[in-house]
XYZ file of C-alpha atoms in Angstrom:
761
model
C -106.089 19.390 -28.560
C -105.232 16.421 -26.323
C -103.092 13.597 -27.664
C -102.528 10.282 -25.904
C -104.597 11.396 -22.917
C -104.662 8.826 -20.129
C -104.831 8.615 -16.343
C -101.840 10.936 -16.067
C -103.914 13.763 -17.550
C -105.716 14.070 -14.221
C -102.431 15.205 -12.675
C -102.224 18.074 -15.161
C -105.695 19.460 -14.479
C -104.521 21.638 -11.562
C -102.023 23.314 -13.881
C -104.691 23.887 -16.499
C -107.045 25.340 -13.922
C -104.261 27.557 -12.664
C -103.812 28.920 -16.147
C -107.590 29.135 -16.605
C -107.334 26.925 -19.678
C -109.652 24.008 -20.410
C -107.653 20.889 -21.207
C -107.235 20.332 -24.909
C -108.881 23.605 -25.928
C -107.824 27.137 -26.679
C -108.451 30.263 -24.637
C -107.596 33.908 -24.975
C -105.736 35.588 -22.157
C -103.911 38.839 -21.832
C -104.008 41.225 -24.783
C -105.868 38.920 -27.098
C -103.343 36.082 -27.032
C -104.652 32.636 -27.930
C -103.124 29.726 -25.997
C -103.406 26.104 -27.048
C -102.646 23.236 -24.670
C -101.368 19.911 -25.988
C -100.576 16.649 -24.250
C -98.168 13.991 -25.542
C -97.659 10.603 -23.963
C -95.456 7.570 -24.570
C -95.785 4.060 -23.248
C -93.974 3.113 -20.055
C -90.660 1.262 -20.265
C -89.100 -1.205 -17.883
C -85.949 0.192 -16.315
C -82.650 -1.672 -16.174
C -79.555 -1.456 -14.033
C -76.873 0.506 -15.847
C -73.816 -1.121 -17.385
C -73.816 0.559 -20.849
C -75.945 3.056 -22.766
C -78.277 0.348 -24.017
C -79.597 -0.021 -20.454
C -80.883 3.572 -20.432
C -84.472 3.952 -21.624
C -84.792 6.847 -24.066
C -87.931 8.915 -24.693
C -88.125 11.179 -27.733
C -90.520 14.142 -27.890
C -91.010 17.024 -30.293
C -91.818 20.446 -28.842
C -93.915 22.589 -31.234
C -93.036 26.113 -32.284
C -94.147 29.057 -30.121
C -94.276 26.949 -26.949
C -94.185 29.167 -23.861
C -94.488 26.471 -21.191
C -93.325 22.872 -21.105
C -94.141 20.514 -18.250
C -92.762 16.999 -17.941
C -94.804 14.483 -15.965
C -92.420 11.750 -14.792
C -93.881 8.614 -13.214
C -91.648 5.941 -11.674
C -93.079 2.820 -10.069
C -91.919 -0.514 -8.714
C -93.540 -3.886 -8.278
C -94.988 -5.244 -5.073
C -92.801 -8.345 -4.968
C -90.769 -9.010 -1.799
C -87.578 -8.659 -3.873
C -88.378 -4.977 -4.474
C -86.342 -2.579 -2.350
C -85.774 1.172 -2.247
C -84.359 2.371 -5.529
C -83.176 5.636 -7.061
C -84.100 6.406 -10.671
C -81.885 8.902 -12.520
C -83.525 10.925 -15.291
C -81.478 12.957 -17.803
C -82.764 15.717 -20.115
C -81.292 17.171 -23.282
C -82.366 19.292 -26.193
C -81.572 18.271 -29.762
C -80.000 14.841 -29.099
C -79.984 11.998 -26.569
C -78.226 12.896 -23.298
C -74.536 12.056 -23.021
C -74.312 10.388 -19.610
C -71.577 8.759 -17.563
C -73.075 7.082 -14.469
C -70.050 4.795 -14.050
C -67.498 7.610 -14.079
C -65.492 6.090 -16.931
C -63.192 7.880 -19.377
C -64.298 9.265 -22.712
C -62.124 8.947 -25.827
C -59.454 11.541 -26.412
C -60.609 14.686 -28.286
C -64.239 13.995 -27.334
C -66.292 16.922 -26.065
C -68.414 16.148 -23.008
C -70.742 18.510 -21.222
C -72.555 17.284 -18.100
C -76.193 16.427 -18.676
C -79.032 17.958 -16.704
C -80.485 15.260 -14.477
C -82.756 14.689 -11.503
C -83.236 11.728 -9.174
C -86.526 10.064 -8.292
C -86.495 7.917 -5.165
C -88.735 4.894 -4.752
C -88.703 3.985 -1.061
C -91.845 3.054 0.817
C -94.119 4.302 -1.945
C -94.885 2.094 -4.896
C -95.136 5.075 -7.282
C -93.491 8.487 -7.407
C -94.713 11.327 -9.607
C -92.453 14.288 -10.376
C -93.022 17.456 -12.412
C -90.353 19.420 -14.298
C -91.301 22.839 -15.673
C -89.472 24.708 -18.456
C -90.558 28.162 -19.601
C -89.895 29.292 -23.182
C -88.329 25.979 -24.265
C -86.576 25.672 -27.590
C -88.712 24.152 -30.324
C -87.570 20.830 -31.755
C -86.455 17.450 -30.467
C -86.180 16.817 -26.730
C -84.871 13.618 -25.203
C -85.193 11.962 -21.803
C -83.056 9.022 -20.635
C -83.820 7.091 -17.431
C -81.926 4.271 -15.743
C -81.318 2.514 -12.413
C -77.966 2.508 -10.549
C -74.941 0.506 -11.671
C -75.530 -3.166 -12.376
C -74.139 -5.636 -9.852
C -72.575 -7.774 -12.578
C -74.189 -11.018 -11.401
C -75.241 -13.443 -14.126
C -78.805 -14.480 -13.390
C -80.272 -17.611 -14.888
C -83.646 -16.893 -16.353
C -86.321 -18.528 -14.228
C -84.317 -19.120 -11.031
C -85.263 -15.735 -9.560
C -87.935 -13.131 -10.157
C -86.311 -9.692 -10.370
C -88.223 -6.646 -9.228
C -89.928 -4.652 -11.958
C -89.223 -0.928 -12.109
C -91.220 1.090 -14.639
C -90.833 4.639 -15.914
C -93.114 6.767 -18.041
C -92.655 10.324 -19.321
C -95.514 12.520 -20.508
C -95.237 16.009 -21.949
C -97.656 18.903 -21.604
C -97.078 22.060 -23.684
C -98.759 25.430 -23.747
C -98.176 27.425 -26.906
C -99.281 30.672 -28.489
C -101.018 30.538 -31.850
C -100.903 34.236 -32.734
C -97.594 35.388 -31.302
C -96.700 38.893 -32.613
C -93.929 39.067 -35.207
C -91.331 41.797 -34.874
C -90.391 43.163 -38.301
C -86.741 44.198 -38.720
C -86.294 47.965 -38.715
C -89.899 48.654 -37.715
C -90.731 49.828 -34.194
C -93.588 47.776 -32.747
C -95.650 49.150 -29.812
C -96.847 46.553 -27.307
C -98.574 46.449 -23.938
C -97.918 44.192 -20.962
C -101.237 43.784 -19.177
C -99.852 42.534 -15.852
C -96.700 40.963 -14.395
C -98.433 37.576 -14.389
C -98.919 37.718 -18.160
C -95.588 38.448 -19.885
C -95.370 39.593 -23.475
C -94.103 37.148 -26.105
C -92.872 38.217 -29.547
C -90.612 36.643 -32.130
C -88.349 37.812 -34.906
C -87.005 35.802 -37.842
C -83.237 35.787 -38.259
C -82.359 35.571 -41.977
C -79.384 33.739 -43.374
C -75.993 35.478 -43.344
C -76.894 37.675 -40.384
C -73.779 38.894 -38.604
C -75.344 40.934 -35.789
C -78.713 41.942 -34.355
C -79.385 45.155 -32.480
C -82.401 45.007 -30.164
C -83.752 48.131 -28.496
C -86.536 48.685 -25.982
C -87.741 52.306 -25.765
C -90.559 54.570 -24.664
C -91.350 52.320 -21.741
C -94.109 53.744 -19.527
C -96.583 52.345 -17.013
C -100.299 53.089 -17.002
C -99.684 55.231 -13.919
C -97.275 57.437 -15.910
C -94.314 56.197 -13.929
C -90.966 54.867 -14.993
C -91.274 51.195 -15.851
C -89.187 48.229 -14.784
C -89.141 45.286 -17.165
C -86.996 42.264 -17.824
C -86.229 41.144 -21.368
C -85.299 37.531 -22.098
C -83.920 36.760 -25.567
C -83.673 33.181 -26.768
C -85.099 29.880 -25.591
C -84.086 27.425 -22.904
C -82.043 24.426 -23.965
C -80.659 21.696 -21.723
C -78.162 20.806 -20.376
C -76.895 24.383 -20.919
C -78.920 27.467 -21.669
C -77.478 30.698 -23.050
C -80.442 33.052 -22.816
C -79.633 36.755 -22.799
C -81.403 38.593 -19.975
C -81.422 42.365 -19.548
C -83.271 44.442 -16.977
C -84.560 47.862 -17.966
C -85.523 50.472 -15.362
C -86.488 54.115 -15.711
C -87.066 56.028 -18.906
C -83.687 55.198 -20.409
C -83.794 53.110 -23.560
C -82.450 49.555 -23.230
C -80.500 47.865 -25.969
C -78.415 44.784 -26.532
C -76.236 43.601 -29.415
C -76.064 39.913 -30.315
C -73.442 38.386 -32.609
C -73.625 35.020 -34.389
C -77.362 34.398 -34.170
C -78.963 31.136 -35.328
C -79.632 31.494 -39.047
C -83.064 30.920 -40.574
C -84.756 30.467 -37.219
C -87.265 32.322 -35.099
C -85.795 34.139 -32.099
C -88.143 34.189 -29.113
C -88.302 37.387 -27.042
C -90.150 37.580 -23.733
C -90.749 40.828 -21.849
C -92.195 40.717 -18.345
C -93.118 43.535 -16.056
C -91.397 43.924 -12.688
C -93.843 46.551 -11.426
C -97.019 46.391 -9.400
C -99.750 43.921 -10.225
C -102.350 46.545 -11.205
C -100.190 48.573 -13.561
C -99.876 47.826 -17.266
C -96.761 48.690 -19.230
C -96.565 50.136 -22.741
C -93.355 50.067 -24.726
C -91.803 49.912 -28.182
C -89.464 47.245 -29.532
C -87.095 47.612 -32.429
C -84.816 45.007 -34.000
C -82.305 45.634 -36.775
C -79.862 43.285 -38.481
C -76.393 43.671 -39.928
C -75.961 41.466 -42.947
C -72.864 39.516 -43.835
C -71.921 39.422 -47.501
C -70.718 35.907 -48.309
C -68.101 35.069 -50.856
C -67.565 31.650 -52.387
C -64.322 30.046 -53.454
C -66.229 27.979 -55.957
C -69.782 27.225 -56.907
C -71.195 23.943 -58.061
C -71.266 25.173 -61.637
C -67.643 26.276 -61.437
C -66.755 22.901 -59.991
C -68.494 21.091 -62.867
C -66.867 23.264 -65.461
C -63.518 22.811 -63.739
C -63.841 19.044 -63.995
C -64.790 19.296 -67.638
C -61.834 21.554 -68.425
C -59.469 19.193 -66.624
C -60.807 16.247 -68.579
C -60.430 18.097 -71.848
C -56.914 19.336 -71.170
C -55.560 15.925 -70.273
C -52.618 15.100 -68.064
C -49.793 17.563 -67.877
C -51.943 20.599 -68.590
C -51.982 23.363 -65.965
C -55.049 23.495 -63.694
C -56.448 26.685 -62.186
C -55.901 27.172 -58.480
C -58.909 26.622 -56.268
C -58.079 29.741 -54.268
C -57.524 32.058 -57.241
C -60.520 34.181 -56.342
C -59.122 34.804 -52.905
C -55.609 35.791 -53.923
C -56.680 39.365 -54.283
C -56.782 40.980 -50.864
C -59.188 43.699 -51.919
C -61.699 41.060 -52.996
C -61.431 39.376 -49.618
C -62.159 42.605 -47.771
C -65.513 42.917 -49.499
C -66.745 39.656 -47.955
C -67.246 38.809 -44.284
C -66.901 35.072 -44.913
C -65.852 32.643 -47.625
C -68.174 29.739 -48.337
C -66.820 26.307 -49.113
C -69.421 24.050 -50.798
C -69.881 20.750 -48.971
C -71.809 17.724 -50.225
C -73.532 15.429 -47.744
C -73.191 11.770 -48.742
C -75.399 9.331 -46.817
C -73.686 5.956 -46.450
C -75.888 4.026 -44.017
C -77.977 4.466 -40.906
C -76.402 7.240 -38.789
C -73.463 7.221 -41.204
C -72.672 10.290 -43.308
C -69.582 11.510 -45.129
C -69.030 15.173 -45.976
C -67.163 15.802 -49.188
C -65.714 19.149 -50.226
C -66.362 19.931 -53.855
C -62.978 21.604 -54.331
C -61.038 18.735 -52.847
C -60.137 17.832 -49.293
C -58.060 21.016 -48.748
C -59.433 24.497 -48.178
C -57.626 27.816 -48.281
C -57.678 29.788 -45.024
C -57.019 33.548 -44.822
C -56.851 36.191 -42.124
C -59.267 38.843 -43.376
C -62.429 36.730 -43.459
C -63.192 33.252 -42.106
C -63.632 30.222 -44.304
C -66.967 28.562 -43.561
C -68.114 24.979 -44.095
C -71.694 23.874 -43.390
C -72.248 20.308 -42.130
C -75.899 19.365 -42.494
C -77.183 17.305 -39.549
C -80.844 18.098 -40.061
C -82.252 14.725 -41.116
C -83.660 13.997 -37.648
C -81.701 10.718 -37.444
C -78.185 12.182 -37.250
C -78.167 12.975 -33.540
C -77.728 9.328 -32.555
C -74.108 9.028 -33.729
C -70.778 10.834 -33.346
C -69.612 13.757 -35.460
C -65.877 13.588 -36.166
C -63.962 16.587 -37.549
C -60.279 16.102 -38.367
C -58.087 19.016 -39.494
C -54.590 18.684 -40.957
C -52.414 21.698 -41.731
C -50.162 21.661 -44.776
C -46.993 23.167 -43.266
C -45.442 23.996 -46.623
C -48.439 26.159 -47.579
C -48.097 28.397 -44.517
C -46.037 31.441 -45.521
C -45.977 32.921 -42.006
C -44.208 30.479 -39.704
C -45.667 32.007 -36.526
C -49.235 32.116 -37.812
C -51.968 29.963 -36.302
C -55.100 28.610 -37.894
C -57.981 28.990 -35.439
C -61.080 26.866 -36.006
C -64.458 26.690 -34.335
C -67.192 24.054 -34.634
C -70.610 25.322 -33.599
C -74.274 24.421 -34.042
C -77.049 26.601 -35.507
C -74.838 29.652 -36.111
C -71.229 30.239 -37.208
C -68.540 32.271 -35.492
C -67.554 35.103 -37.832
C -65.064 37.049 -35.725
C -62.325 34.612 -34.829
C -59.619 37.153 -35.724
C -61.013 39.694 -33.251
C -62.309 37.810 -30.240
C -60.681 34.391 -30.803
C -63.628 33.128 -28.781
C -65.569 30.099 -29.994
C -68.986 31.155 -28.741
C -72.119 32.309 -30.524
C -75.143 34.196 -29.210
C -76.774 31.063 -27.727
C -74.205 28.275 -28.066
C -70.715 27.508 -26.814
C -68.724 26.082 -29.687
C -65.710 23.787 -29.725
C -62.372 25.498 -30.470
C -59.482 23.977 -32.421
C -56.108 25.362 -33.450
C -53.382 24.403 -35.918
C -49.784 25.568 -36.184
C -46.459 24.361 -37.492
C -45.741 22.757 -34.123
C -49.170 21.095 -33.922
C -50.371 20.435 -37.442
C -53.291 18.110 -36.657
C -56.435 18.532 -34.566
C -59.429 16.293 -34.044
C -62.851 16.883 -32.513
C -65.437 14.241 -31.595
C -68.945 15.486 -30.812
C -70.934 12.731 -29.124
C -74.613 12.768 -30.066
C -74.565 16.104 -31.938
C -77.814 18.009 -31.723
C -80.074 18.135 -34.762
C -79.152 21.303 -36.631
C -76.787 22.792 -39.187
C -73.227 22.638 -37.860
C -70.627 25.194 -38.961
C -66.865 24.906 -39.203
C -65.168 28.323 -39.228
C -61.438 28.658 -39.974
C -59.324 31.805 -39.910
C -55.627 32.664 -39.928
C -54.261 34.546 -36.909
C -50.854 36.232 -36.700
C -49.272 37.011 -33.308
C -48.030 40.515 -34.279
C -51.276 41.656 -35.809
C -53.402 41.042 -38.845
C -51.362 43.374 -41.048
C -48.622 40.793 -41.505
C -51.239 38.166 -42.421
C -52.906 40.089 -45.228
C -51.121 38.114 -47.918
C -50.688 34.908 -45.936
C -52.509 31.719 -46.788
C -52.781 28.264 -45.244
C -54.014 25.004 -46.696
C -56.016 22.842 -44.318
C -57.264 19.367 -45.128
C -60.748 18.836 -43.663
C -62.145 15.352 -43.011
C -65.635 15.331 -41.512
C -68.006 12.414 -41.109
C -70.806 11.089 -38.943
C -70.382 7.563 -37.602
C -72.605 5.447 -35.334
C -69.718 4.653 -32.974
C -66.315 6.309 -32.961
C -63.637 3.870 -34.157
C -66.355 1.200 -34.216
C -65.935 0.843 -30.422
C -62.389 -0.480 -30.827
C -61.236 -4.113 -30.595
C -62.885 -4.625 -27.191
C -66.347 -3.299 -27.968
C -69.359 -3.887 -30.133
C -71.326 -1.088 -31.774
C -75.061 -1.671 -31.431
C -77.895 0.234 -33.079
C -80.647 0.933 -30.553
C -84.226 1.873 -31.406
C -86.980 3.762 -29.666
C -90.059 3.692 -31.874
C -88.748 5.122 -35.166
C -85.654 6.788 -33.731
C -82.261 5.087 -34.044
C -79.152 5.760 -31.997
C -75.931 3.859 -31.364
C -74.009 2.712 -28.295
C -70.916 0.685 -27.427
C -71.072 -2.528 -25.418
C -67.602 -3.210 -23.980
C -65.907 -6.506 -23.160
C -62.843 -7.917 -21.413
C -63.044 -5.370 -18.612
C -62.826 -2.370 -20.942
C -65.300 0.446 -20.372
C -66.106 3.991 -21.423
C -68.208 5.590 -24.127
C -66.109 4.071 -26.939
C -64.540 1.220 -24.913
C -61.275 3.132 -24.523
C -61.054 3.074 -20.709
C -58.606 0.351 -19.687
C -58.789 0.974 -15.929
C -60.255 -2.483 -15.269
C -59.234 -4.106 -18.538
C -58.016 -7.679 -18.662
C -54.454 -8.184 -19.777
C -53.669 -10.349 -22.782
C -52.408 -13.030 -20.418
C -55.677 -12.982 -18.465
C -57.622 -13.251 -21.721
C -55.556 -16.244 -22.817
C -56.006 -17.837 -19.397
C -59.764 -17.363 -19.559
C -59.919 -18.948 -23.011
C -57.791 -21.907 -21.938
C -59.835 -22.520 -18.785
C -63.188 -22.391 -20.551
C -62.078 -24.601 -23.437
C -59.724 -27.117 -21.825
C -62.097 -27.707 -18.911
C -64.334 -29.500 -21.417
C -61.653 -32.191 -21.689
C -63.024 -33.495 -18.389
C -65.647 -35.177 -20.557
C -62.943 -37.599 -21.733
C -63.206 -39.771 -18.570
C -66.991 -39.828 -18.962
C -66.628 -40.832 -22.619
C -64.131 -43.554 -21.676
C -66.440 -44.930 -18.976
C -69.401 -44.889 -21.376
C -67.466 -46.725 -24.081
C -66.061 -49.251 -21.598
C -69.590 -50.037 -20.382
C -71.003 -50.293 -23.927
C -73.024 -47.034 -23.735
C -72.035 -45.973 -27.213
C -74.966 -43.616 -27.839
C -74.288 -41.803 -24.591
C -70.589 -41.597 -25.430
C -71.480 -40.030 -28.798
C -73.613 -37.396 -27.057
C -70.801 -36.556 -24.622
C -68.346 -36.251 -27.497
C -70.731 -33.902 -29.307
C -71.127 -31.792 -26.152
C -67.388 -31.628 -25.501
C -66.618 -30.580 -29.077
C -69.183 -27.785 -29.391
C -68.727 -26.514 -25.839
C -64.993 -26.202 -26.475
C -65.322 -24.245 -29.706
C -68.307 -22.210 -28.502
C -66.285 -20.852 -25.587
C -63.319 -20.301 -27.901
C -65.594 -18.118 -30.041
C -67.407 -16.467 -27.118
C -64.335 -14.720 -25.701
C -64.469 -10.922 -25.469
C -60.789 -10.213 -26.083
C -58.268 -11.067 -28.752
C -57.988 -14.794 -27.895
C -60.907 -15.783 -30.107
C -61.362 -18.581 -32.629
C -64.671 -19.276 -34.391
C -64.889 -22.352 -36.593
C -68.449 -21.467 -37.644
C -71.187 -18.947 -36.996
C -71.412 -17.841 -33.356
C -75.151 -18.444 -33.089
C -74.764 -21.971 -34.441
C -72.015 -22.779 -31.939
C -74.090 -21.427 -29.071
C -77.159 -23.417 -30.068
C -75.177 -26.634 -30.432
C -73.509 -26.087 -27.048
C -76.819 -25.559 -25.273
C -78.384 -28.501 -27.092
C -75.528 -30.847 -26.255
C -75.560 -29.835 -22.581
C -79.267 -30.508 -22.073
C -79.289 -33.727 -24.132
C -76.292 -35.013 -22.136
C -78.257 -34.637 -18.917
C -81.287 -36.235 -20.559
C -79.512 -39.360 -21.799
C -77.517 -39.781 -18.566
C -80.608 -39.868 -16.343
C -82.456 -42.160 -18.764
C -79.451 -44.449 -18.828
C -79.545 -44.613 -15.025
C -83.216 -45.638 -15.096
C -82.295 -49.028 -16.708
C -85.450 -49.238 -18.814
C -85.707 -51.543 -21.787
C -83.434 -50.670 -24.650
C -86.126 -50.084 -27.227
C -87.953 -47.723 -24.842
C -84.712 -45.991 -23.877
C -83.742 -45.220 -27.450
C -87.248 -44.016 -28.296
C -87.046 -41.636 -25.344
C -83.565 -40.576 -26.464
C -84.778 -39.508 -29.898
C -88.125 -38.053 -28.833
C -86.587 -36.103 -25.960
C -83.789 -34.728 -28.148
C -86.326 -33.458 -30.684
C -88.423 -31.765 -27.996
C -85.325 -30.241 -26.406
C -84.200 -28.868 -29.788
C -87.625 -27.268 -30.239
C -87.689 -25.698 -26.756
C -84.183 -24.282 -27.154
C -85.208 -22.651 -30.403
C -88.092 -20.958 -28.587
C -86.106 -19.753 -25.562
C -82.461 -20.641 -25.429
C -81.692 -19.242 -21.981
C -84.818 -20.303 -20.117
C -84.130 -22.355 -17.012
C -86.959 -24.770 -17.783
C -85.239 -25.823 -20.977
C -82.776 -27.576 -18.685
C -84.928 -28.242 -15.640
C -87.878 -29.591 -17.615
C -86.028 -32.514 -19.258
C -84.162 -33.146 -15.983
C -87.336 -33.398 -13.933
C -89.118 -35.555 -16.503
C -86.129 -37.870 -16.770
C -85.907 -38.052 -12.961
C -89.578 -39.042 -12.791
C -88.916 -41.839 -15.291
C -85.823 -42.956 -13.365
C -87.543 -42.941 -9.967
C -90.525 -44.810 -11.407
C -88.226 -47.429 -12.943
C -86.258 -47.812 -9.708
C -89.444 -48.197 -7.701
C -90.651 -50.808 -10.178
C -87.381 -52.759 -9.936
C -87.414 -52.500 -6.111
C -90.973 -53.774 -5.809
C -90.311 -56.547 -8.274
C -87.144 -57.687 -6.456
C -88.511 -56.873 -2.970
C -85.431 -54.864 -1.924
C -83.898 -51.438 -2.487
C -82.715 -50.614 -5.980
C -79.817 -50.294 -6.678
C -79.206 -52.978 -4.150
C -75.445 -52.630 -3.648
C -74.371 -50.243 -0.894
C -71.043 -49.833 -2.684
C -72.944 -48.486 -5.681
C -74.567 -45.878 -3.455
C -71.494 -44.876 -1.476
C -68.810 -44.856 -4.163
C -70.791 -43.827 -7.258
C -74.296 -42.418 -6.799
C -73.728 -40.163 -3.778
C -70.494 -38.605 -5.166
C -72.147 -38.107 -8.564
C -75.261 -36.501 -7.057
C -73.103 -34.274 -4.837
C -71.050 -33.082 -7.810
C -74.226 -32.406 -9.778
C -75.776 -30.309 -6.990
C -72.569 -28.312 -6.515
C -72.412 -27.700 -10.264
C -76.010 -26.439 -10.353
C -75.349 -24.163 -7.372
C -72.258 -22.662 -9.009
C -74.086 -22.209 -12.324
C -77.205 -20.624 -10.840
C -75.972 -18.524 -7.917
C -72.238 -17.822 -8.101
C -71.467 -16.689 -11.645
C -70.698 -13.007 -12.252
C -69.144 -11.118 -15.134
C -65.832 -10.935 -13.274
C -65.515 -14.584 -12.199
C -67.279 -16.184 -15.164
C -64.196 -17.732 -16.721
C -63.307 -19.840 -13.692
C -66.779 -20.473 -12.183
C -68.062 -21.698 -15.528
C -64.937 -23.825 -15.937
C -65.741 -25.379 -12.544
C -69.236 -26.061 -13.881
C -67.720 -27.966 -16.823
C -65.499 -30.049 -14.534
C -68.235 -30.879 -12.019
C -70.836 -31.824 -14.626
C -68.408 -34.049 -16.543
C -67.244 -35.650 -13.295
C -70.798 -36.326 -12.128
C -71.588 -38.067 -15.430
C -68.621 -40.416 -14.978
C -69.868 -41.339 -11.499
C -73.564 -41.666 -12.340
C -73.324 -43.923 -15.384
C -74.589 -47.384 -14.346
C -72.462 -50.536 -14.738
C -72.686 -52.511 -17.943
C -75.196 -55.297 -18.423
C -74.172 -58.620 -16.927
C -74.326 -60.470 -20.223
C -71.918 -57.959 -21.777
C -68.293 -59.035 -21.690
C -65.624 -56.358 -21.174
C -63.599 -54.958 -24.073
C -60.476 -57.158 -24.227
C -58.842 -56.632 -27.587
C -55.743 -58.741 -26.939
C -57.770 -61.743 -25.782
C -60.083 -61.489 -28.739
C -57.165 -61.404 -31.168
C -55.497 -64.386 -29.469
C -58.747 -66.318 -29.405
C -59.267 -65.662 -33.072
C -55.797 -66.984 -33.909
C -56.344 -70.113 -31.766
C -59.647 -70.875 -33.508
C -57.952 -70.798 -36.847
C -55.332 -73.262 -35.585
C -58.011 -75.646 -34.316
C -59.926 -75.575 -37.600
C -56.838 -76.494 -39.527
C -56.078 -79.377 -37.208
C -59.599 -80.762 -37.570
C -59.419 -80.529 -41.360
C -56.062 -82.247 -41.357
C -57.414 -85.078 -39.195
C -60.355 -85.604 -41.494
C -58.064 -85.746 -44.482
């Protein structure tokens, strides 16, 4: 069956022909095995330069059960524009959750577990497109993720429309080959099988039931068709990335081969592959046997006991004695009959990628030495892998009877660790867990698992005594367990913003850092701005708007009251927008951020519009009509695309056309250059135009994330200064504002009127 087949399918045909399989159809090979090929494709995504996890493009695939071969088809391409240069695309792979990557080499939060991701690089040099294949045999079934990104971002702030950035595209397609009738190995039953040739290995699977402590696998009676001693290799488990913990054993001769595996994944199929190492013409016959050792679980409390306990507490009222939650475990002989003690945990969904785990018996659990206490954290919803799993343990020192005892804990996925008191090793058959320890000297431990893989997670706790387990038989420890899943740890802190990202129907979270802070949770202060630098940035960006005061004064003095009102509006909203736009702690928002930003952009463009129209010296009625009509059109265009360069350049160019047309009209009518005064050109127009061009150059080509606070402040100063220079002189019939003369004249008129009345009388 072929799904999403496109042009890339042609690249997979050689593989299909090699396997003698028609694309999208089944075929029997080997000893009656039926293979099915499937093809999955997702749309291409445009790559971005990396500054935070949101710049990485994530692809989410699901690998079916019984897949024996997985092939990724990775296609990277670039545009043909002259701006396009050689580029390196980094591609990360991970099973079960999105890859945890760190291209910038920043620090992760304390107590966070980080394992390097498996990645490859695709280089785009002289070729426009690069196609790469990645093969994985016997991959684990379930969710697989790919993340692709470009190198670190340069940090330059580009104005939309001034430049055309090169387009880099990436597409990932997945081809799988799976068996439909894979043999099932029954526990305790020897199963004879035949390997036809070394090129066609044998695949079988066995189901691991719940509460399995150990599996014993044995390969016996191995013989070739030539009656010679066989040589085979047995691979148990599936490949997972970035780390794979397959168990591989090589069997030679007539001696039986066996292997023992502890802490297997519960309620899952275990893949077993056997391949012949002999000659190509010889087949191999053998027998396989698998047996399991069960683990008898005990429970400190069941849901029914918990309900009845609540009812009894409610009936008894305050002051009545309550039964101890660990009463069932006080008896040492009872503990010896169980290999683990279950603690019931309730999963409480709070929001998207937000879960709280609540223990039914309260936040504290009793920990003993004979058998581990086990808590199951369900992360199987398919949407839990996009957050951070936080496990916090707190030891009650007064409950620990043995002062030298240590509580050892292990957090693992898919299977629990059941032998902490023997091995003290936090590893399972196919997974390396995360160890924790508590003691009287260190009573608290925290673990942060970034992007935990989709599975059941287990928390195992056991009491360990330094002189042996005999002195711990009657010992007990109380440990408070706080476990939850959050989109971003600590909500990215005060210098970060937690953002929910989406790829089709899959949601995951990432932190976008500010004020120079960096890292997965914005905890890396290597390049962080100090509080003084943050205050300086806020003061520069806000107080630089006061340079509009001279422009307002000039406009009022020359009777341009409408223009002065626009400049006042721009100064006010630009000041408070930049006060609200600060990334650090020096922030003040008088209203919604989006409203402040819109008003700032609107005021800036309208200020340019009215200034150029004022310079054109058209008739007043026409000027005010253009004021209103242009402001309405500018408001509409900003609503459509607030950061587009043509929202500013369009009104500027149209206003310049009107101004030049009006100046040409006045020049032709008067038969000399307009404006006619050379002083007007030298002392006003040329300085104003120069300031305006410098301001545009700084705004469009010099601003970066590092220098934004002073380059943008320079933009404020230059624009406000150019407005003060470019405003035309007042009309000749307008008299200057002279308040003292007007008051004196008014008093003199009153005197004259009285004298005339007196004379008439």
